[in-house]
Short mmCIF file of C-alpha atoms in Angstrom, two decimals:
data_model
loop_
_atom_site.label_atom_id
_atom_site.label_comp_id
_atom_site.label_asym_id
_atom_site.label_seq_id
_atom_site.Cartn_x
_atom_site.Cartn_y
_atom_site.Cartn_z
CA MET A 1 -7.95 19.96 4.03
CA GLU A 2 -7.27 16.34 3.18
CA ILE A 3 -10.96 15.38 3.26
CA VAL A 4 -11.89 18.28 0.97
CA LEU A 5 -9.17 17.25 -1.46
CA ILE A 6 -10.37 13.64 -1.41
CA VAL A 7 -13.94 14.74 -2.19
CA VAL A 8 -12.74 16.94 -5.07
CA HIS A 9 -10.60 14.06 -6.33
CA LEU A 10 -13.59 11.69 -6.32
CA LEU A 11 -15.75 14.23 -8.17
CA ILE A 12 -13.04 14.61 -10.80
CA VAL A 13 -12.80 10.83 -11.16
CA MET A 14 -16.55 10.49 -11.71
CA ALA A 15 -16.64 13.38 -14.20
CA LEU A 16 -13.67 11.96 -16.08
CA ALA A 17 -15.35 8.57 -16.36
CA VAL A 18 -18.54 10.17 -17.71
CA VAL A 19 -16.67 12.32 -20.25
CA VAL A 20 -14.65 9.36 -21.50
CA LEU A 21 -17.80 7.27 -21.91
CA LEU A 22 -19.51 10.08 -23.85
CA GLN A 23 -16.79 10.22 -26.47
CA ARG A 24 -17.43 8.51 -29.74
CA SER A 25 -15.18 5.57 -30.39
CA GLU A 26 -14.52 3.79 -33.67
CA GLY A 27 -17.49 1.53 -33.05
CA GLY A 28 -19.90 4.27 -32.02
CA GLY A 29 -19.60 3.83 -28.25
CA LEU A 30 -21.96 5.84 -26.07
CA GLY A 31 -21.65 8.99 -28.17
CA ILE A 32 -24.23 11.70 -27.67
CA GLY A 33 -27.16 11.97 -30.06
CA GLY A 34 -26.10 9.56 -32.77
CA GLY A 35 -23.51 11.74 -34.46
CA GLY A 36 -24.63 15.22 -33.52
CA SER A 37 -26.90 15.80 -36.51
CA GLY A 38 -30.61 16.48 -36.41
CA PRO A 39 -32.73 17.91 -33.61
CA SER A 40 -31.28 15.58 -30.95
CA GLY A 41 -27.68 16.67 -31.63
CA PHE A 42 -25.72 18.26 -28.81
CA LEU A 43 -23.17 19.94 -31.06
CA THR A 44 -21.89 19.21 -34.50
CA GLY A 45 -19.70 16.12 -34.71
CA ARG A 46 -16.49 18.15 -34.83
CA GLY A 47 -17.53 20.60 -32.11
CA GLN A 48 -18.57 17.77 -29.84
CA ALA A 49 -15.24 16.03 -30.28
CA ASN A 50 -13.34 19.25 -29.52
CA VAL A 51 -15.32 19.96 -26.35
CA LEU A 52 -15.04 16.41 -25.05
CA THR A 53 -11.33 16.22 -25.90
CA ARG A 54 -10.59 19.47 -24.07
CA THR A 55 -12.72 18.45 -21.12
CA THR A 56 -10.93 15.12 -20.91
CA ALA A 57 -7.53 16.84 -20.97
CA ILE A 58 -8.54 19.33 -18.27
CA LEU A 59 -10.04 16.63 -16.04
CA GLY A 60 -6.97 14.44 -16.60
CA ALA A 61 -4.66 17.26 -15.52
CA ALA A 62 -6.85 17.96 -12.47
CA PHE A 63 -6.81 14.25 -11.58
CA PHE A 64 -3.01 14.20 -11.82
CA ALA A 65 -2.70 17.35 -9.68
CA THR A 66 -5.04 16.12 -6.96
CA SER A 67 -3.29 12.74 -6.92
CA LEU A 68 0.07 14.42 -6.37
CA ALA A 69 -1.36 16.71 -3.69
CA LEU A 70 -2.90 13.77 -1.84
CA ALA A 71 0.39 11.86 -1.99
CA ILE A 72 2.33 14.84 -0.62
CA ILE A 73 -0.18 15.39 2.19
CA ALA A 74 -0.13 11.70 3.10
CA SER A 75 3.67 11.61 3.23
CA ARG A 76 3.85 14.66 5.51
CA THR A 77 1.18 13.59 7.97
CA SER A 78 2.46 10.10 8.70
CA ALA A 79 6.02 9.17 9.46
CA PRO A 80 7.27 5.98 7.86
CA ARG A 81 6.95 3.09 10.29
CA SER A 82 7.99 -0.50 10.17
CA ILE A 83 6.19 -3.35 11.88
CA ILE A 84 9.55 -4.87 12.72
CA ASP A 85 10.57 -1.79 14.73
CA GLN A 86 7.47 -1.89 16.94
CA VAL A 87 7.92 -3.21 20.46
CA ALA A 88 5.73 -6.12 21.53
CA PRO A 89 2.97 -5.23 24.03
CA GLY A 90 4.25 -5.47 27.58
CA ALA A 91 7.93 -5.44 26.60
CA THR A 92 9.79 -2.31 27.64
CA SER A 93 13.25 -3.18 26.34
CA PRO A 94 14.77 -5.95 24.29
CA ALA A 95 15.64 -9.00 26.34
CA PRO A 96 19.29 -10.01 26.75
CA PRO A 97 20.38 -13.13 24.85
CA GLY A 98 20.02 -15.49 27.82
CA ALA A 99 16.65 -14.18 29.05
CA PRO A 100 13.35 -15.83 28.15
CA ALA A 101 11.39 -14.39 25.24
CA SER A 102 8.84 -11.67 25.96
CA GLY A 103 6.26 -13.23 23.69
CA GLY A 104 6.75 -11.09 20.59
CA VAL A 105 6.98 -12.72 17.20
CA LEU A 106 10.51 -11.47 16.60
CA ASP A 107 11.67 -12.68 19.98
CA GLN A 108 10.23 -16.12 19.31
CA LEU A 109 11.89 -16.27 15.89
CA ASN A 110 15.23 -15.17 17.33
CA GLN A 111 15.01 -17.84 19.99
CA MET A 112 14.19 -20.51 17.40
CA GLN A 113 17.22 -19.51 15.31
CA ARG A 114 19.61 -19.46 18.25
CA PRO A 115 21.52 -22.73 18.56
CA ALA A 116 20.76 -24.79 21.63
CA PRO A 117 23.36 -24.43 24.37
CA PRO A 118 25.79 -27.32 24.42
CA ALA A 119 25.15 -30.01 26.98
CA PRO A 120 27.56 -29.97 29.93
CA PRO A 121 30.43 -32.33 29.35
CA THR A 122 30.12 -35.62 31.15
CA ALA A 123 33.07 -37.51 32.50
CA PRO A 124 33.89 -40.60 30.50
CA ALA A 125 32.91 -43.78 32.23
CA ILE A 126 35.88 -45.50 33.79
CA PRO A 127 35.81 -49.20 33.20
CA ALA A 128 35.73 -51.25 36.33
CA PRO A 129 38.95 -53.18 37.07
CA PRO A 130 38.67 -56.88 36.53
CA ARG A 131 37.91 -58.86 39.67
CA SER A 132 39.64 -61.99 40.54
CA ASN A 133 37.84 -64.53 42.69
#
């Protein structure tokens, strides 16, 4: 269903681009037949504008509808996931605070942010008593 909708969406996009390019702009643009008069005219100038305007509106509405449908289908088929919630390969459970890191990026960052354990206290040096000779 999704692939069919994507193909229809792409066809609508291409048709919409062609119809927009065919419309006559203030500077002439790529309008059909040089104004619609004479033997090469597609329709009269006014009729051509009406047909292209309606076609553009219909294709625009179809583009909007297929875009919404594709967004709804995409949201239902895939659950929202976060990279942060994923477990590193090989790690089955989060390591306790004192255990070595399992190699994941988050574990390495957590270990870098953790303050270094304090050094064990050392006994102050006792000065040697003076010797008398």
